[in-house]
XYZ file of C-alpha atoms in Angstrom:
564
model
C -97.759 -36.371 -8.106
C -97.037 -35.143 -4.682
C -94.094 -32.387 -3.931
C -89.943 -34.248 -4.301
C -88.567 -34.194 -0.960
C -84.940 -34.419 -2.678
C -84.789 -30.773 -4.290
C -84.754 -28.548 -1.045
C -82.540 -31.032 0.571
C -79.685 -30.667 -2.864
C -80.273 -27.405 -2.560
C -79.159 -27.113 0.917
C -76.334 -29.227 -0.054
C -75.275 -26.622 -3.077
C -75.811 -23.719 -0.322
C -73.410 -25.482 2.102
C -71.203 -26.584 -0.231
C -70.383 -22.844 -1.031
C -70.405 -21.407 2.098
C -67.893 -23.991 3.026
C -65.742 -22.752 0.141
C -66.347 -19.605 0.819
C -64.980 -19.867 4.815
C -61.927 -21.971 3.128
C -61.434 -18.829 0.785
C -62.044 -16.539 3.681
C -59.446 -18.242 5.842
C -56.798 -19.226 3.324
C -57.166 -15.388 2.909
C -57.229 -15.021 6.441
C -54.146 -17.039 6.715
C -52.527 -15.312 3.753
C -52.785 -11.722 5.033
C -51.082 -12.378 8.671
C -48.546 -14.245 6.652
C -48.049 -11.438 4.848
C -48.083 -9.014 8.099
C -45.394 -10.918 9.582
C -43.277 -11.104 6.623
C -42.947 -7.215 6.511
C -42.836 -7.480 10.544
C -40.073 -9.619 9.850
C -38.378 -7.867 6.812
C -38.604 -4.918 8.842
C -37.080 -6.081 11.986
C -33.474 -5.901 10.732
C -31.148 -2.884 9.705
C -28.655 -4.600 8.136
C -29.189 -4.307 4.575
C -27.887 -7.561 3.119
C -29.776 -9.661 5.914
C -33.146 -7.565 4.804
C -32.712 -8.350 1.400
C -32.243 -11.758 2.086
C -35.211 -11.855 4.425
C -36.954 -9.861 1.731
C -36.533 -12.953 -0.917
C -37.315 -15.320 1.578
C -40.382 -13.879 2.834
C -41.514 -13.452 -0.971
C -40.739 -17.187 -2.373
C -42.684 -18.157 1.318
C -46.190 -16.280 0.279
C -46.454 -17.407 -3.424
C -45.272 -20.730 -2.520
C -42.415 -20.605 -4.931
C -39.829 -22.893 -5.146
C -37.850 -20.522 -6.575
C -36.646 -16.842 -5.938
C -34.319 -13.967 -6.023
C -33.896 -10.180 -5.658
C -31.577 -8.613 -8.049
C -30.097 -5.501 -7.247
C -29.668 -3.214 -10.041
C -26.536 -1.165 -10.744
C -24.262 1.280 -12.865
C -25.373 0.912 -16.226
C -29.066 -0.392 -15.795
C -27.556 -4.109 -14.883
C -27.676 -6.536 -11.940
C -24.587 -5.632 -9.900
C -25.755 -8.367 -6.801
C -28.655 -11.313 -7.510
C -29.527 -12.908 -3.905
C -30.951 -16.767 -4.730
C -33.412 -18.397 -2.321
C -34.340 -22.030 -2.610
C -30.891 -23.474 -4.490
C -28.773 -25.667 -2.926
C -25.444 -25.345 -2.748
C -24.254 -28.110 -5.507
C -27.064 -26.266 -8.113
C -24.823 -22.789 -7.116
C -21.595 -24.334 -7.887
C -23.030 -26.212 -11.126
C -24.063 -22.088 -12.348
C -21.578 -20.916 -15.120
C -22.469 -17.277 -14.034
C -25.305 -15.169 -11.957
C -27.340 -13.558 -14.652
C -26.496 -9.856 -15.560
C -29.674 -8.352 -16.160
C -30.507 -9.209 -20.089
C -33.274 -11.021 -21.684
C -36.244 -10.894 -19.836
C -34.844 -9.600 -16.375
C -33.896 -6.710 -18.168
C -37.018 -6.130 -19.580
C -37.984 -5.643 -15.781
C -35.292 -3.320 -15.621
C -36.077 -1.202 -18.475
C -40.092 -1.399 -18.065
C -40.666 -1.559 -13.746
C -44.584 -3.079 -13.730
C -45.359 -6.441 -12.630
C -44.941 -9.366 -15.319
C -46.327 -12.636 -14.749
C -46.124 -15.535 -17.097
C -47.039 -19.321 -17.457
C -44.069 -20.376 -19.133
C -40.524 -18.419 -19.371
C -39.914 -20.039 -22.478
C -42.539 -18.489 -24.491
C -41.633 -14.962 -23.748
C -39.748 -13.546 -26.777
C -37.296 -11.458 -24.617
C -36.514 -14.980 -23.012
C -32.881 -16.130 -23.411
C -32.424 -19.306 -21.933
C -30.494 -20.574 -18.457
C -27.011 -20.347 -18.147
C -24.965 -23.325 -18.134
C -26.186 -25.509 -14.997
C -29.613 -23.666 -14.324
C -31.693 -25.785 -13.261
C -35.064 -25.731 -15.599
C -37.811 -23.134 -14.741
C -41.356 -22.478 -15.956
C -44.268 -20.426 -14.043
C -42.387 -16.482 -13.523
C -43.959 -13.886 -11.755
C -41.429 -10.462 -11.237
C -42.267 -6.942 -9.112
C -40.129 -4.309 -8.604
C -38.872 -3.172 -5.555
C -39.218 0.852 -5.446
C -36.933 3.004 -2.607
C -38.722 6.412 -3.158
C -39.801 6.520 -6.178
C -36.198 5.003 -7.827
C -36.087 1.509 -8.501
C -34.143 -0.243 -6.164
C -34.113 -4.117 -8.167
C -36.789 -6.536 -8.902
C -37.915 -9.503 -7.142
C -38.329 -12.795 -9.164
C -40.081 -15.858 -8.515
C -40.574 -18.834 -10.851
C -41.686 -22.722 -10.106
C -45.558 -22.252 -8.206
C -45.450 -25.600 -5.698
C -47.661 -28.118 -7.420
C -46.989 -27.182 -10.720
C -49.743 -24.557 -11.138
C -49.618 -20.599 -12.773
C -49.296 -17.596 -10.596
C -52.671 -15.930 -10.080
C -53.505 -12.009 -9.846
C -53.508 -12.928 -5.461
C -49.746 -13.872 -5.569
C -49.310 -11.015 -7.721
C -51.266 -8.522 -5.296
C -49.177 -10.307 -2.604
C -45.762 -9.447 -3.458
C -46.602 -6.458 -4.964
C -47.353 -4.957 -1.226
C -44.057 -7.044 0.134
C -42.422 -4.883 -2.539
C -43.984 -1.867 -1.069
C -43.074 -2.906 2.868
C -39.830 -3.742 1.200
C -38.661 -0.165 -0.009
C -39.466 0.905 3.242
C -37.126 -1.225 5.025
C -34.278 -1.295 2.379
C -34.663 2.276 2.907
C -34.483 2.170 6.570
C -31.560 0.112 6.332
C -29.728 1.917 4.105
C -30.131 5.007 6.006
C -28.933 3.234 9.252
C -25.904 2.127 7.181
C -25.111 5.617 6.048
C -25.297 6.696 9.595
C -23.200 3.894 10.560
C -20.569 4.599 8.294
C -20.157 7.993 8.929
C -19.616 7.141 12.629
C -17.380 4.400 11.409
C -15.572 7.679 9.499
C -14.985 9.837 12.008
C -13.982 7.398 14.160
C -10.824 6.486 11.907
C -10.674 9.553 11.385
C -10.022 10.401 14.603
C -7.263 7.264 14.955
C -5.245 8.582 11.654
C -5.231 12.066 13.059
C -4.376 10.888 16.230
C -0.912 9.248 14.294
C -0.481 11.799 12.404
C 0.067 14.487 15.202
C 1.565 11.946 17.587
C 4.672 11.684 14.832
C 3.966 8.183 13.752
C 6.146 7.304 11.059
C 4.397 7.526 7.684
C 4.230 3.413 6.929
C 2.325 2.875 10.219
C -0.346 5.337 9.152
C -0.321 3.989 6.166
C -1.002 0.753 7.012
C -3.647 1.543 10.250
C -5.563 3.610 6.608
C -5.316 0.645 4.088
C -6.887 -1.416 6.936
C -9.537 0.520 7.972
C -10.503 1.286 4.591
C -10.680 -2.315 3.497
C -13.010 -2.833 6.867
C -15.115 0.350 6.195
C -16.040 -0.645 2.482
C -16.666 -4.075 3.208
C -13.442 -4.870 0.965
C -11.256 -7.936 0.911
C -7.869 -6.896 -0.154
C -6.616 -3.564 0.340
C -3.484 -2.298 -1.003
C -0.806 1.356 -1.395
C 1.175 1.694 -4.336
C 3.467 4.104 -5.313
C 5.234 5.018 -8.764
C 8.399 3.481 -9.413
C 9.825 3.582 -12.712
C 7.312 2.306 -15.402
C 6.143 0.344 -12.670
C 3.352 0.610 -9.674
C 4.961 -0.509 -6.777
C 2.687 -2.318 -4.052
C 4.207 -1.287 -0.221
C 1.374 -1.762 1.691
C -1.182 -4.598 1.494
C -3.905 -6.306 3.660
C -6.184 -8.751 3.923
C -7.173 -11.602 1.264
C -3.317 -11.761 -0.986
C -1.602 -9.611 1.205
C 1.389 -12.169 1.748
C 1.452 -12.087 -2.639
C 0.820 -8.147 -3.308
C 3.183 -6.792 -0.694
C 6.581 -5.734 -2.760
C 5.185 -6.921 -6.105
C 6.037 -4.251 -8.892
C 2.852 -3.508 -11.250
C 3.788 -2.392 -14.979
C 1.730 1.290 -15.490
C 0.200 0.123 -19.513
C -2.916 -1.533 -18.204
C -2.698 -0.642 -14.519
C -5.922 0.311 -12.316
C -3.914 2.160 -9.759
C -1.263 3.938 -12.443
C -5.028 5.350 -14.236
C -5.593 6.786 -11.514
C -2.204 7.995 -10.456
C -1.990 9.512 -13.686
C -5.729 11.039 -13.986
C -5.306 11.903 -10.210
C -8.930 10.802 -9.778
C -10.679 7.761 -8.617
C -11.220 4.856 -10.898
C -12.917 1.722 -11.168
C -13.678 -2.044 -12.699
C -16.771 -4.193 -11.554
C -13.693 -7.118 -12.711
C -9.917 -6.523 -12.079
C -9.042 -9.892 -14.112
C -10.680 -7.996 -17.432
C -9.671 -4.412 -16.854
C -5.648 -5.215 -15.829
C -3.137 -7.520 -16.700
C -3.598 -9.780 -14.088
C -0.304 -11.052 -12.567
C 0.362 -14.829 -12.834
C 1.090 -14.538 -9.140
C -2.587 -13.913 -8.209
C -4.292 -16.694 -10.187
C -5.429 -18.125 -7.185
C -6.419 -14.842 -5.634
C -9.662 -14.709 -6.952
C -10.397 -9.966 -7.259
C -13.178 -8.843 -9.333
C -14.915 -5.359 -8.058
C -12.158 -2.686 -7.842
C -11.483 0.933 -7.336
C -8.258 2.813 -7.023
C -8.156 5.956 -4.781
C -5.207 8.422 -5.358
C -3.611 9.779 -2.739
C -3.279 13.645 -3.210
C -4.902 15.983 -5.947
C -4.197 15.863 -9.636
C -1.402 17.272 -10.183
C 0.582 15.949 -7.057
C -0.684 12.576 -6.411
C 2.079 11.008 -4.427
C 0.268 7.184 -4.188
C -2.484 5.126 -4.755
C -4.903 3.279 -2.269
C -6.744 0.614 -4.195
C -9.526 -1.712 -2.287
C -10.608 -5.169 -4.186
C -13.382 -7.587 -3.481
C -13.734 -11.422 -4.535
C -14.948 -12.036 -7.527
C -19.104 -12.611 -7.831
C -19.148 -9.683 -4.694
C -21.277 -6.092 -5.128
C -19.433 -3.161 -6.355
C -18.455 -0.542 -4.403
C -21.548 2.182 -3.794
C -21.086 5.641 -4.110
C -21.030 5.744 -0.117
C -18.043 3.023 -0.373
C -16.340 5.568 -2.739
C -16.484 8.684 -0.825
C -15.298 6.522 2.701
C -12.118 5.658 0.598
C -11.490 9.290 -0.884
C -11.752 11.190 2.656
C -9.296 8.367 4.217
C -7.075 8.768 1.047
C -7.057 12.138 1.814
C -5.686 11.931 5.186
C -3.347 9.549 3.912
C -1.883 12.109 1.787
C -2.067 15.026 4.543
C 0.144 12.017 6.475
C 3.221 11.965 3.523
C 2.980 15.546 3.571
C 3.526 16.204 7.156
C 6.092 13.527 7.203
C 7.822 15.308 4.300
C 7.784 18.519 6.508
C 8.645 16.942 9.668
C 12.204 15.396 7.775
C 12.619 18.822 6.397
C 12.636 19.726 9.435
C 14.624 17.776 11.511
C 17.474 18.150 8.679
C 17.391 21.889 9.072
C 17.846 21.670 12.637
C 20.152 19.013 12.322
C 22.317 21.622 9.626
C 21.826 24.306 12.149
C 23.625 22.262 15.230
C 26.769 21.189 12.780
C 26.797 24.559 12.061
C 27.203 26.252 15.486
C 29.373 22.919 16.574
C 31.482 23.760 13.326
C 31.929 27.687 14.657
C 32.997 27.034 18.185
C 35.209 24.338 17.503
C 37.006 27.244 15.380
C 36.390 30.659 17.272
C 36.738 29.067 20.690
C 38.187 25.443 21.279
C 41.047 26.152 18.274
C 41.827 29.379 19.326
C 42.538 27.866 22.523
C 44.594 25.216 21.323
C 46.729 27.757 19.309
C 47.154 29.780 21.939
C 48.482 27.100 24.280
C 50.933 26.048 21.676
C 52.378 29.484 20.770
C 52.887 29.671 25.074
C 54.826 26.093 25.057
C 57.096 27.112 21.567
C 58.089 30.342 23.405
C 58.991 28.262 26.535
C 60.843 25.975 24.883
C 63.710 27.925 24.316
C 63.687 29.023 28.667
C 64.297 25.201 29.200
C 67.552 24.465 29.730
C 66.963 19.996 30.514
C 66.812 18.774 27.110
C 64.697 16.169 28.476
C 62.079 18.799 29.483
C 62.876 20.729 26.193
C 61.977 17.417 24.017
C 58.722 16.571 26.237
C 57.533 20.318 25.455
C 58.438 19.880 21.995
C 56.366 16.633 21.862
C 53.350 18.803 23.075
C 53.300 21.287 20.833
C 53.595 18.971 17.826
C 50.702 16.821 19.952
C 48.865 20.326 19.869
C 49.239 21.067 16.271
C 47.994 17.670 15.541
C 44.703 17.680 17.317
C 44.319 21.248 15.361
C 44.571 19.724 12.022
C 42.121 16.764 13.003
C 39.529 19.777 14.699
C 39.564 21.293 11.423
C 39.342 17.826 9.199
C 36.035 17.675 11.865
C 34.870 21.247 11.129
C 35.149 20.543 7.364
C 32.803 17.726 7.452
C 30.531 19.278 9.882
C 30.264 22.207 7.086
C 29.668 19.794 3.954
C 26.966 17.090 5.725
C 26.166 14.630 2.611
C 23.006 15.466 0.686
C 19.640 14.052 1.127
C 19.012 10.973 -0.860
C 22.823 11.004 -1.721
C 25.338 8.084 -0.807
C 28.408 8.678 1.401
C 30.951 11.442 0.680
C 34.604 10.643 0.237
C 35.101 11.211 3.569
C 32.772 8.051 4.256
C 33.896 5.948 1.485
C 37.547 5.888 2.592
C 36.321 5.210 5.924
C 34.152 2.022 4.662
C 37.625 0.955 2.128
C 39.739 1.001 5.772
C 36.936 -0.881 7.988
C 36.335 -3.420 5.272
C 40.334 -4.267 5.194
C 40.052 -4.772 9.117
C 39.268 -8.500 7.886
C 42.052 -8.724 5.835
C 44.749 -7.492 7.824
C 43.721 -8.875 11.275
C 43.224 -5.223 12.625
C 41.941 -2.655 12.350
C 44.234 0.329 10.749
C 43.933 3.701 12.074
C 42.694 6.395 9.978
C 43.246 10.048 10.103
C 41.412 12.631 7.271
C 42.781 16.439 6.666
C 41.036 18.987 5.197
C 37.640 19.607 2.933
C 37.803 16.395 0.972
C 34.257 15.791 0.292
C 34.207 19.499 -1.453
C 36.972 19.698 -3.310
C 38.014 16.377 -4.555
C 36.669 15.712 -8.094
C 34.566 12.635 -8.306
C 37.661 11.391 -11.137
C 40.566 12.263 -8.857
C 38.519 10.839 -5.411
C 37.653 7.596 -7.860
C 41.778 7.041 -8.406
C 41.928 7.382 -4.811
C 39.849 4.834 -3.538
C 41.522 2.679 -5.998
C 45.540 3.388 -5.120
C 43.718 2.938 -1.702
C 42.066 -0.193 -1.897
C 45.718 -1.698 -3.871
C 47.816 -0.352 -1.109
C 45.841 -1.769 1.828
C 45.850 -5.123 0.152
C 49.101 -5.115 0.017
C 49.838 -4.913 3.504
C 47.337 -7.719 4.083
C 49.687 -10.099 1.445
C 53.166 -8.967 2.020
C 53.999 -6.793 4.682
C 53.293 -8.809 7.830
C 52.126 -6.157 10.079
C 50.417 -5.373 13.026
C 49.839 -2.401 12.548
C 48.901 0.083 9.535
C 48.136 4.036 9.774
C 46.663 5.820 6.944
C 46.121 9.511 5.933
C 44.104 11.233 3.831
C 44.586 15.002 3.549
C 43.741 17.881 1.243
C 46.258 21.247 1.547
C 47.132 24.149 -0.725
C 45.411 21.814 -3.843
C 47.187 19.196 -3.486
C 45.498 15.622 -2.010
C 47.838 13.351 -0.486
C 47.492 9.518 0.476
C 50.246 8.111 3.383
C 49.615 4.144 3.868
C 52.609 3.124 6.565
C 53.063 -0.033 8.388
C 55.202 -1.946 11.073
C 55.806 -5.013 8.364
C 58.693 -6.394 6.844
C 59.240 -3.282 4.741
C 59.489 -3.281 0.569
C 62.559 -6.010 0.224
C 65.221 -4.908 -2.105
C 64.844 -5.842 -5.557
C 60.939 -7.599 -5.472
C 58.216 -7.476 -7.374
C 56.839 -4.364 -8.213
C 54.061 -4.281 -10.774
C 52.006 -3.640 -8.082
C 53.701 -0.522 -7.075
C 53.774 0.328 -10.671
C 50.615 0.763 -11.023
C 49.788 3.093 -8.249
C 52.812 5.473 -9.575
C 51.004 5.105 -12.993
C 47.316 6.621 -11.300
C 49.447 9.585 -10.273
C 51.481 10.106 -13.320
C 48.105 10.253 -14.907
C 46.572 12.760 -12.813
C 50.210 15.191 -13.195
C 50.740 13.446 -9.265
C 53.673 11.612 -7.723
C 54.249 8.446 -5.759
C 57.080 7.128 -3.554
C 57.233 3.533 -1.514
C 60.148 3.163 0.952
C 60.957 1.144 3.845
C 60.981 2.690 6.864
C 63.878 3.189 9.818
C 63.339 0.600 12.132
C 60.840 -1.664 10.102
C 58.048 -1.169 7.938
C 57.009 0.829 5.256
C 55.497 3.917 3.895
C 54.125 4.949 0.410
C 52.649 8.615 -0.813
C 50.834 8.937 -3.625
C 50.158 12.728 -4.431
C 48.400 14.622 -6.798
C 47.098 17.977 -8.136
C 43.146 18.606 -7.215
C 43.308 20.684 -10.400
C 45.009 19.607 -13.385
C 47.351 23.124 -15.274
């Protein structure tokens, strides 16, 4: 039998066969490494973190062909505190009951950081199940993601195109994404460190700027909860201070503000009263679970909180607190320390405006003061003197025309000494801080308010130290006979025109109400009367009401300042 042309020609076949397999391999690994290059070209490209870590997932789901993928970001307390999803749509987000927090077999990732690959999810034992509008998943392959030696999250990737298992290539793939990956998130994160502390001192620089410029202590205030909100990436930012058992909010911005701003807080279950009461910072990756939350805000939708106080323990004065939506990142540590250090200028701020009204009140005591002493060492001295010279030329006048015009001087004179020292007295006894008006301003407010009453305004003349020595009893009986006797000129007397006095001499206080009305007729009604004369009876006082010569009327109600 001669030689079978066929073999050497299947042969060549089988040898072709593989070397064109071989090439495909060659290129397909060809193609997979400069996909791979300019994934971490493209990962590493960017410095802001949250569009790395997006590009990150992206680039990951792109090499394996997944249709699937996220990077979850682990947190306080060994959990997922931000899961970025690649390859849902929009309706299969909203259809999600929840993001997962980092249990069943995610956390297994967490707790053990080594690549896991599996065929099916489901058969895993640490496996859990979806939540509530997942859609279903089956092929998983996971890597962590290491940021000098600490892990940073773990990438996950489930749903191989065409149905098929994850091989050790995809594995060996995203394992050295990983690895370009900590490189960049650390590169980022670094760049955002930097970045904030410029952001810092800038602010810095604008509260200090307030401060020393004298702004008042709301505007600072409000220029801090701002940029604090801005500098942490927050959406509502808010200043509350104690009142009562109650937080109350004065200052809010951003996402609520319109709601928060003037809304009173009870302290039991209160973020911001913790920390008011602590004096250090607090916080709550869900302000719905950790508070109370008021009905008002039910469509403000806060989860990741922390409340800053403003001031050290012991003499916290405030609280900053910053929010974020609900589903958002915590605050970092980085987030934390921005909010302390502009806390702390807030509180430098209330201090200094503290000072600064201490101040001014001092200085504002120390000019009454010096008014107070040359009205009576220099102008009434004066005065007194010029008087004594008119008496003592009174009697060298022979007109009586002249005589009665000099007369009418000095009595002007002695007059405008008695209302000098009414002034001096209430220059010397300025009301207290945080106090409301002395007597002085009370009767004042009793005789403008009766201006619509009576059509006029009555004139008003006040003697003597009455804000400090008129008991608060006797001064309350006053305001009353005063308030009775005004309101009967307004009904009765027909006037236009009403004088009243208030004075205080040699313990006694007297109150003169006289008009230009019809006078007090004979035999009327006089309950009213009665019961001013029964205020001074009580009091061991005296009244009188008369008509007066040539129309009008008069009454004096007098009594003791201290009772024998």
């Amino acid at each position: 039998m001669g030689d079978n042309p066929l073999i050497p020609k299947m042969r060549l076949d089988e040898l072709l066969t593989e070397l064109q397999s071989r090439l495909a391999t060659a290129l397909e690994t060809r193609d997979r490494v400069h996909a791979l290059l300019e994934a971490v070209v493209s990962v590493g490209s960017d410095l802001d973190l949250e569009t790395v870590l997006r590009r990150i997932t992206e680039a990951a789901t792109t090499l394996v062909d997944a249709r699937y993928g996220a990077l979850g970001v682990i947190g306080e307390g060994q959990t997922l505190e931000r899961f970025i999803p690649v390859g849902l749509s929009e309706e299969e987000i909203e259809r999600i009951e929840h993001w997962p927090h980092g249990k069943g077999l995610l956390g297994l990732l967490i707790k053990d950081p080594r690549p896991l690959r599996l065929d099916d999810i489901s058969d895993h034992s640490s496996s859990y199940g979806f939540p509530e509008g997942h859609p279903p998943m089956h092929g998983f392959l996971g890597v962590p993601v290491r940021v000098r030696e600490e892990v940073f999250g773990n990438l996950y990737l489930t749903e191989k195109a065409g149905g098929g298992a994850f091989d050790d290539e995809d594995e060996a793939v995203v394992a050295a994404l990983a690895t370009a990956a900590g490189v960049a998130i650390e590169n980022a994160r670094l760049y955002e460190e930097s970045r904030q502390r410029e952001d810092r001192l800038r602010v810095s620089a604008e509260l200090t700027t307030g401060l020393l410029s004298g702004d008042e202590p709301d505007e600072v205030m409000a220029v801090m909860a701002r940029r604090a909100r801005e500098l942490t990436h927050a959406d509502t930012a808010t200043v509350s201070f104690p009142l009562g058992e109650c937080m109350r909010v004065e200052i809010a911005d951003g996402l609520g503000a319109e709601l928060l701003r003037g809304r009173d807080v009870p302290m039991e279950r209160s973020l911001a009263a913790s920390a008011l009461r602590s004096g250090t910072s607090q916080s709550t990756p869900d302000l719905r679970k950790h508070t109370d939350y008021p009905e008002h805000l039910e469509h403000v939708p806060l989860g990741p909180t922390i409340a800053v106080p403003l001031g050290k323990p012991g003499s916290t004065r405030g609280v900053l607190s910053l929010a974020k939506r609900t589903g958002m990142m915590s605050f970092n540590e980085a987030d934390l320390r921005t909010a302390e250090a502009l806390a702390g200028q807030a509180a430098v701020a209330l201090e200094l405006a503290d000072v600064r009204r201490d101040a001014e009140r001092l200085g504002l005591l120390e000019d009454r003061d010096r008014i107070a002493k040359d009205l009576h060492d220099v102008v009434i001295q004066r005065l007194f003197a010029v008087a004594m010279t008119l008496m003592s030329t009174v009697r060298m006048v022979d007109d009586p025309t002249a005589s009665a015009r000099v007369q009418h001087a000095v009595d002007e004179l002695d007059q405008t000494i008695k209302e000098i020292r009414s002034t001096i007295f209430a220059l010397q006894s300025p009301p207290q801080a945080g106090a409301g008006p002395g007597l002085r301003g009370q009767v004042m407010e009793l005789v403008e308010a009766a201006r619509e009453q009576l059509g006029f305004m009555p004139g008003i003349r006040m003697e003597g130290p009455l804000d400090n020595t008129v008991p608060e009893e006797v001064g309350e009986q006053l305001r009353a006979v005063l308030r009775e006797a005004l309101s009967n000129v307004a009904r009765h007397a027909r006037a236009s025109r009403a004088q009243v006095l208030v004075g205080v001499s040699e313990g006694t206080l007297l109150l003169e109400v006289a008009d230009d009305g019809v006078g007090i007729p004979e035999g009327g009604r006089r309950s009213g009367l009665r019961n001013l004369e029964e205020r001074a009876t009580r009091l061991g006082g005296t009244f009188s009401a008369q008509r007066v010569e040539g129309g009008g009327s008069r009454l004096r109600w007098r009594v003791p300042l201290e009772r024998g």
